[in-house]
mmCIF file of N, CA, C and O in Angstrom:
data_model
loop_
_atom_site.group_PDB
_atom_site.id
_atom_site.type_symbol
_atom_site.label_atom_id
_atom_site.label_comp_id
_atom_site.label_asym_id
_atom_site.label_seq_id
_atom_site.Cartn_x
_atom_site.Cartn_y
_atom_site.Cartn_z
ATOM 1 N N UNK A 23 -2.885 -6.335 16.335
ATOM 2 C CA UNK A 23 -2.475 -7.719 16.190
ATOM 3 C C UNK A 23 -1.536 -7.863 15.005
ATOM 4 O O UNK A 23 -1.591 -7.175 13.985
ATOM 5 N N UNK A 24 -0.616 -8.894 15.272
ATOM 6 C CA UNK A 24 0.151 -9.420 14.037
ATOM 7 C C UNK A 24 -0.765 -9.331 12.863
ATOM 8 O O UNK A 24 -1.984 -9.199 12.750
ATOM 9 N N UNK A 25 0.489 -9.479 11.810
ATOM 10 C CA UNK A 25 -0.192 -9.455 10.229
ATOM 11 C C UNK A 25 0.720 -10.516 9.767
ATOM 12 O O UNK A 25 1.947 -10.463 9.680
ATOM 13 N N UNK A 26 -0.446 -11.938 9.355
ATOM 14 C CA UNK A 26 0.254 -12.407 8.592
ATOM 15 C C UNK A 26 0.657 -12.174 7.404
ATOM 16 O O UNK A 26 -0.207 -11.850 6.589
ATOM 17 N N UNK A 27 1.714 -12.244 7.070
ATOM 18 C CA UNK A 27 2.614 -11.259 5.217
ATOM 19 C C UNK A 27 2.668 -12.515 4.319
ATOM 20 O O UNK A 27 2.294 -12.479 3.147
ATOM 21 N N UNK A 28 3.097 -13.510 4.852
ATOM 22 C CA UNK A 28 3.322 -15.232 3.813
ATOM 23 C C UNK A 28 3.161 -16.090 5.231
ATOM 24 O O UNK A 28 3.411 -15.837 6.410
ATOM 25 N N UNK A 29 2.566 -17.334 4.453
ATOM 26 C CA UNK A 29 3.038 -18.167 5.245
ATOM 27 C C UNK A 29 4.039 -19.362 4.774
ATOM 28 O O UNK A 29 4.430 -20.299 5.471
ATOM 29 N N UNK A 30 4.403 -19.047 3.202
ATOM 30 C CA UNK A 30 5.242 -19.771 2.762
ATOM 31 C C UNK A 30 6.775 -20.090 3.941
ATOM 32 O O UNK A 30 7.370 -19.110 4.390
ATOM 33 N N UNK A 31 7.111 -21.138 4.208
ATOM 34 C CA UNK A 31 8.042 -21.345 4.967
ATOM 35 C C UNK A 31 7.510 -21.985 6.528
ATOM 36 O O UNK A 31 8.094 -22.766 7.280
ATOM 37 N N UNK A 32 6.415 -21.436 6.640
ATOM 38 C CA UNK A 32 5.946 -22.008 8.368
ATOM 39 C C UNK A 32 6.079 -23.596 8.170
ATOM 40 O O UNK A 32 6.689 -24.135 9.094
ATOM 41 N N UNK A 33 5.749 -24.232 7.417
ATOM 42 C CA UNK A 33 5.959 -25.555 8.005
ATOM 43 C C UNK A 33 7.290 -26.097 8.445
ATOM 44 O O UNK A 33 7.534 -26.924 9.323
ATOM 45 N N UNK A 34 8.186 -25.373 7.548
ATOM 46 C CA UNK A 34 9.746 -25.666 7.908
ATOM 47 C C UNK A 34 10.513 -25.280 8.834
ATOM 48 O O UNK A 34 11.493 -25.886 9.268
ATOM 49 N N UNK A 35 9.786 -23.489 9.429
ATOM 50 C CA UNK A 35 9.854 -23.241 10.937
ATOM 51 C C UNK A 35 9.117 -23.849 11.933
ATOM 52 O O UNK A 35 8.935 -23.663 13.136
ATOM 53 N N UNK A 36 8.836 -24.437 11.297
ATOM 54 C CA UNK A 36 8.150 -25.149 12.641
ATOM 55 C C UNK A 36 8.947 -26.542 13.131
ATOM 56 O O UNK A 36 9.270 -26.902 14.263
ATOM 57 N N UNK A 37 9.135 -27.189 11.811
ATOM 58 C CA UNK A 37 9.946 -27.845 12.208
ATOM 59 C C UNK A 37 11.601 -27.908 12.915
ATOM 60 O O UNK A 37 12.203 -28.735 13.601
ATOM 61 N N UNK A 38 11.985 -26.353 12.240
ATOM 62 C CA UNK A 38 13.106 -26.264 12.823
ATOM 63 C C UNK A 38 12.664 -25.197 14.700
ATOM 64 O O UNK A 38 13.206 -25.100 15.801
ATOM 65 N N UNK A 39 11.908 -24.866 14.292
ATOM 66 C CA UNK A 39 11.779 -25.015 16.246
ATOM 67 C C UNK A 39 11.464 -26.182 16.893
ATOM 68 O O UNK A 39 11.799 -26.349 18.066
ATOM 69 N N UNK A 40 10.951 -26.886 16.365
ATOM 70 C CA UNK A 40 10.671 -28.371 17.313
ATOM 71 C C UNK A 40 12.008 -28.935 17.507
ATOM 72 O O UNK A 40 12.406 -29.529 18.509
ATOM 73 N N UNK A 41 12.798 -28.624 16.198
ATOM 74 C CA UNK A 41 14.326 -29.587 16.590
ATOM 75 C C UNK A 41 15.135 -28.352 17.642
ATOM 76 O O UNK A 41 15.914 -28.760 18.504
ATOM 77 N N UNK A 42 14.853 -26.705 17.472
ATOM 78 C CA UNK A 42 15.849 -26.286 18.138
ATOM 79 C C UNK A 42 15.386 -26.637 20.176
ATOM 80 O O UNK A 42 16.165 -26.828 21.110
ATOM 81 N N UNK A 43 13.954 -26.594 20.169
ATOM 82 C CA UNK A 43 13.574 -26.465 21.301
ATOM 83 C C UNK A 43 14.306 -27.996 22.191
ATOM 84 O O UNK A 43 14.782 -27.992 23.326
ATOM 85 N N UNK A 44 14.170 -29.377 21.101
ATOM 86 C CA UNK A 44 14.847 -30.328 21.690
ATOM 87 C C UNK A 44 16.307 -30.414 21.345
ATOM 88 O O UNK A 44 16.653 -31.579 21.539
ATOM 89 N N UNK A 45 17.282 -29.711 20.932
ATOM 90 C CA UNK A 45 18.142 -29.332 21.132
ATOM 91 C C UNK A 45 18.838 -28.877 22.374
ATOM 92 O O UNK A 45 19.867 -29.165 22.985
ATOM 93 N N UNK A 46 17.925 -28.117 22.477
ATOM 94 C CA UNK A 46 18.183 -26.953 24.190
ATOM 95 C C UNK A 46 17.777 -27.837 25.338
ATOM 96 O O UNK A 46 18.489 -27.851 26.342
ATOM 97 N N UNK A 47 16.723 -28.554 25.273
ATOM 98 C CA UNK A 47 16.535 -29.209 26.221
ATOM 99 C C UNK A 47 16.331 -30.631 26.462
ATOM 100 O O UNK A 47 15.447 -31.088 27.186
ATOM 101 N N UNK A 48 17.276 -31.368 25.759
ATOM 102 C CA UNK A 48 18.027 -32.611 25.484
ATOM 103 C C UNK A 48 17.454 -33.416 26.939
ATOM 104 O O UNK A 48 16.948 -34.537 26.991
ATOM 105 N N UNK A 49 17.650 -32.685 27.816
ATOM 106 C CA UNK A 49 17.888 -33.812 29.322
ATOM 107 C C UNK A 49 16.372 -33.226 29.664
ATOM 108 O O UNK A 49 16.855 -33.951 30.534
ATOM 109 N N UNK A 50 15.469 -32.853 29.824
ATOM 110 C CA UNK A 50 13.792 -32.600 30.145
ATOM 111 C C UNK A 50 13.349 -32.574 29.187
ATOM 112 O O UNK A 50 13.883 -31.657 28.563
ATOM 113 N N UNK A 51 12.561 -33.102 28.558
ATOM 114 C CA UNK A 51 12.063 -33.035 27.326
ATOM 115 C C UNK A 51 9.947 -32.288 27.859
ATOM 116 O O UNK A 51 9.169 -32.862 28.620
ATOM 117 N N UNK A 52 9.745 -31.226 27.250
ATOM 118 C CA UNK A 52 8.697 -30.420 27.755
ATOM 119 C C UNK A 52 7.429 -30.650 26.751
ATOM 120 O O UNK A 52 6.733 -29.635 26.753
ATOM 121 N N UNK A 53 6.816 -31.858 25.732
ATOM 122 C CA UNK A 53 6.283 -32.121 24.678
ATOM 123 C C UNK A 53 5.467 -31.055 24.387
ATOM 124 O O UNK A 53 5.490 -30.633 23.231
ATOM 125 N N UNK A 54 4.570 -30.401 25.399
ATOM 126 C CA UNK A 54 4.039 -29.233 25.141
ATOM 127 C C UNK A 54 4.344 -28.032 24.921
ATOM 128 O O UNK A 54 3.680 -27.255 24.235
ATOM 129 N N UNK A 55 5.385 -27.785 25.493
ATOM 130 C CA UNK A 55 6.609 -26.743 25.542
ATOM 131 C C UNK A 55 6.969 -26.821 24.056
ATOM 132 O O UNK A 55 6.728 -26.003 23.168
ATOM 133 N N UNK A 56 7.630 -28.046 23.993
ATOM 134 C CA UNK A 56 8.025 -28.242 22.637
ATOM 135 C C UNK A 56 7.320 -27.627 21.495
ATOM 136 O O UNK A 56 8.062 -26.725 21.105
ATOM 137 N N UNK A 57 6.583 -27.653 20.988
ATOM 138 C CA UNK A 57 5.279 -27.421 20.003
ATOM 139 C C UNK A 57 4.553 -26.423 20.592
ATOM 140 O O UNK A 57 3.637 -26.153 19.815
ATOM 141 N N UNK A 58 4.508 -25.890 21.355
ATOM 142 C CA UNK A 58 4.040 -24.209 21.745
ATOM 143 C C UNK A 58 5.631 -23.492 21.130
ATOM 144 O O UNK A 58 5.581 -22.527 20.367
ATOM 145 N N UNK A 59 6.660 -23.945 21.461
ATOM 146 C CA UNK A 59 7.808 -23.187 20.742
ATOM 147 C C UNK A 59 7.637 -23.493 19.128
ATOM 148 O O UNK A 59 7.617 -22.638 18.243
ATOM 149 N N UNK A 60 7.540 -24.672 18.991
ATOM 150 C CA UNK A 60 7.292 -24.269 17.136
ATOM 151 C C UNK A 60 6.568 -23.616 17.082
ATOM 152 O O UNK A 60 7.036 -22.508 16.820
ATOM 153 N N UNK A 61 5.426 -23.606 17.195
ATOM 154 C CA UNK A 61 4.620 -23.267 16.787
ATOM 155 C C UNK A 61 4.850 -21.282 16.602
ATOM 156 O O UNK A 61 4.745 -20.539 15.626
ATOM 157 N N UNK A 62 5.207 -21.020 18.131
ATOM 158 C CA UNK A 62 5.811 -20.045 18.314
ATOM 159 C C UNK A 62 7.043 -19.462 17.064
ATOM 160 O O UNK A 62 7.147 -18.267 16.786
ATOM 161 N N UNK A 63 7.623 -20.199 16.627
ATOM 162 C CA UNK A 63 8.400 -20.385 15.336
ATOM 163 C C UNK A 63 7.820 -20.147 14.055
ATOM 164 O O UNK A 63 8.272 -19.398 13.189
ATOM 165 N N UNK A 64 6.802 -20.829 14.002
ATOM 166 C CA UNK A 64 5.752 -20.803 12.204
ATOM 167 C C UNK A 64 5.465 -19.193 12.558
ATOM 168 O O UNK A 64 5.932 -18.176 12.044
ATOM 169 N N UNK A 65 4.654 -19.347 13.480
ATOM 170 C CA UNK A 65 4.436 -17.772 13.370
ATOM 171 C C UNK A 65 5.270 -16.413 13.134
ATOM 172 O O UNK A 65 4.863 -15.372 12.618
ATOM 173 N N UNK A 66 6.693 -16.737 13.708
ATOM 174 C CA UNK A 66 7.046 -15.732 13.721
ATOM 175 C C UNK A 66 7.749 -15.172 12.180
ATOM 176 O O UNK A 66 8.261 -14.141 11.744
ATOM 177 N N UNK A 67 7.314 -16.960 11.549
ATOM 178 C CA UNK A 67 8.269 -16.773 10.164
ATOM 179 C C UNK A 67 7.162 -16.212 9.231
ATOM 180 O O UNK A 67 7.600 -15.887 8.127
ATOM 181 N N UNK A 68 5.691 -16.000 9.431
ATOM 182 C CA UNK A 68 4.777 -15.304 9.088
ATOM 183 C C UNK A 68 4.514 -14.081 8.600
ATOM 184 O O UNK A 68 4.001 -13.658 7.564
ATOM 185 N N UNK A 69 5.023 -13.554 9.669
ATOM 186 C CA UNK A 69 5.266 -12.265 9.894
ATOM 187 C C UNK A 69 6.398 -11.573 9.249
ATOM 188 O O UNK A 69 6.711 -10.411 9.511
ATOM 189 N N UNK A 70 6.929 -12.241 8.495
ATOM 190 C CA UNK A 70 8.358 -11.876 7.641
ATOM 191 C C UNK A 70 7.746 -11.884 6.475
ATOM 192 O O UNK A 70 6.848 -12.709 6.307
ATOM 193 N N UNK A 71 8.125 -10.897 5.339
ATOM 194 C CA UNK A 71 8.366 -10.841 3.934
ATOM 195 C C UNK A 71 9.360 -11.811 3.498
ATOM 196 O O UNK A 71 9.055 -11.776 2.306
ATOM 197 N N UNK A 72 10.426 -12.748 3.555
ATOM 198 C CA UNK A 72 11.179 -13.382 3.212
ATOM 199 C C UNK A 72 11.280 -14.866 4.046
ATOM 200 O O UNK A 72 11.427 -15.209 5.219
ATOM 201 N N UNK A 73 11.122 -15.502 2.796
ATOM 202 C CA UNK A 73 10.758 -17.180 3.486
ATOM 203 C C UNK A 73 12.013 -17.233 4.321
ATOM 204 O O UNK A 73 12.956 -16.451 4.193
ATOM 205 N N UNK A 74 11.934 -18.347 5.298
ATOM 206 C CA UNK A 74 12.744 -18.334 6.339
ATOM 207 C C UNK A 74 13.433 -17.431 7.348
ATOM 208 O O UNK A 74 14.133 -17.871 8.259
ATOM 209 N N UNK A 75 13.179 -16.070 7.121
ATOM 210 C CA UNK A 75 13.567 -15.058 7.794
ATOM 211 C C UNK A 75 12.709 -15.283 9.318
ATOM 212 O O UNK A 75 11.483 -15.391 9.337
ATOM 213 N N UNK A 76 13.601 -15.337 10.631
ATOM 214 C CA UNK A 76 12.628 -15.467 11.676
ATOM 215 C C UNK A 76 13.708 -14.871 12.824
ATOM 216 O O UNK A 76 14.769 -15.349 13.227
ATOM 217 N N UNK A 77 12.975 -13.580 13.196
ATOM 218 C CA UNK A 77 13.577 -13.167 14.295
ATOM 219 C C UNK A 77 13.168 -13.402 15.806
ATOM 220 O O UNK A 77 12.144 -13.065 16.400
ATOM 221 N N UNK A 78 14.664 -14.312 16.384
ATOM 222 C CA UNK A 78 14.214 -14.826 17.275
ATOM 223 C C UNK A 78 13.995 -14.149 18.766
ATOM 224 O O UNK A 78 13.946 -14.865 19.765
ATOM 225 N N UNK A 79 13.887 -12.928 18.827
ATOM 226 C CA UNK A 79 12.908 -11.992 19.730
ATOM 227 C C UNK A 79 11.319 -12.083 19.872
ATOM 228 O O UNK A 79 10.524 -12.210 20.804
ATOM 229 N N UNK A 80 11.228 -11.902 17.897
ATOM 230 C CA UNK A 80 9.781 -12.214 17.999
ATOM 231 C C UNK A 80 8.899 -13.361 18.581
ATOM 232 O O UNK A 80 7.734 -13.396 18.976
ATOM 233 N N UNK A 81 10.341 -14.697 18.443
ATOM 234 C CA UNK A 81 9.675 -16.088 18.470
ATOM 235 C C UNK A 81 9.282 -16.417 20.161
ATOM 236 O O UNK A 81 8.402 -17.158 20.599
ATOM 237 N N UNK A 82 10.316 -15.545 20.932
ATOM 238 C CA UNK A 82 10.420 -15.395 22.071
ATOM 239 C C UNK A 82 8.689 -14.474 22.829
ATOM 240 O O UNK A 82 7.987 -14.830 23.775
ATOM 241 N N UNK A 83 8.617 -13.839 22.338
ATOM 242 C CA UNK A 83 7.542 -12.811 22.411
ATOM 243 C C UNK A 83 5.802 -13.404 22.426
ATOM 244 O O UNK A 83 4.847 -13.227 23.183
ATOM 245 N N UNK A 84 6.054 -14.257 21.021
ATOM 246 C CA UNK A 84 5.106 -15.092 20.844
ATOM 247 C C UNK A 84 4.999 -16.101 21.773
ATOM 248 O O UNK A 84 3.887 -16.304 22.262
ATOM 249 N N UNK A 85 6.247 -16.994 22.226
ATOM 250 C CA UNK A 85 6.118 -18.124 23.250
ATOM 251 C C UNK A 85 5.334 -17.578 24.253
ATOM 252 O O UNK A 85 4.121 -17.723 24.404
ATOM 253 N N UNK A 86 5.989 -17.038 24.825
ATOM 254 C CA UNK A 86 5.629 -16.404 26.439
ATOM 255 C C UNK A 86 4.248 -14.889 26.304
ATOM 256 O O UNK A 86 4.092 -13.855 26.953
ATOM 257 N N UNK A 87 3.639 -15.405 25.332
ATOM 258 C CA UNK A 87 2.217 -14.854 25.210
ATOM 259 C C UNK A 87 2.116 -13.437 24.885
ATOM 260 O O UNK A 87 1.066 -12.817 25.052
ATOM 261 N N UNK A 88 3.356 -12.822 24.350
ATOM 262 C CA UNK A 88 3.281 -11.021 24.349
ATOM 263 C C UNK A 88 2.686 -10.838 22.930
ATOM 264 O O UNK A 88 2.703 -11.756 22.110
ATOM 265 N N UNK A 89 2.017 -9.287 22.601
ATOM 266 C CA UNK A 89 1.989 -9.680 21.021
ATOM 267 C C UNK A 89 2.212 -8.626 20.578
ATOM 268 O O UNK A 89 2.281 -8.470 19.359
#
């Protein structure tokens, strides 16, 4: 399983996945979707040694349940 390293920064990935996810999907809006992708986001910025660092493979990985 993942290791969380910091979680300094997750609240701010999170927020910036909630804005990128309604970004992308402007015309369907998915509320659950939405916030399973942040969320998907905090985590992945977790997993980084460097605040805000978030690779978005991982964030992808995490959404769609891989680990």
């Amino acid at each position: 399983f993942p290791v969380t390293i910091s979680a300094v920064g997750a609240g701010d990935s999170f927020v910036a996945g909630f804005a990128c996810y309604l970004n992308s999907n402007a015309s369907s809006i998915d509320w659950r979707d939405c916030v399973k992708f942040a969320m998907a986001t905090a985590a992945a910025s977790c997993e980084s040694y460097v605040a805000g660092e978030i690779d978005r493979i991982r964030v992808e990985q995490i959404y769609s349940g891989k680990k």
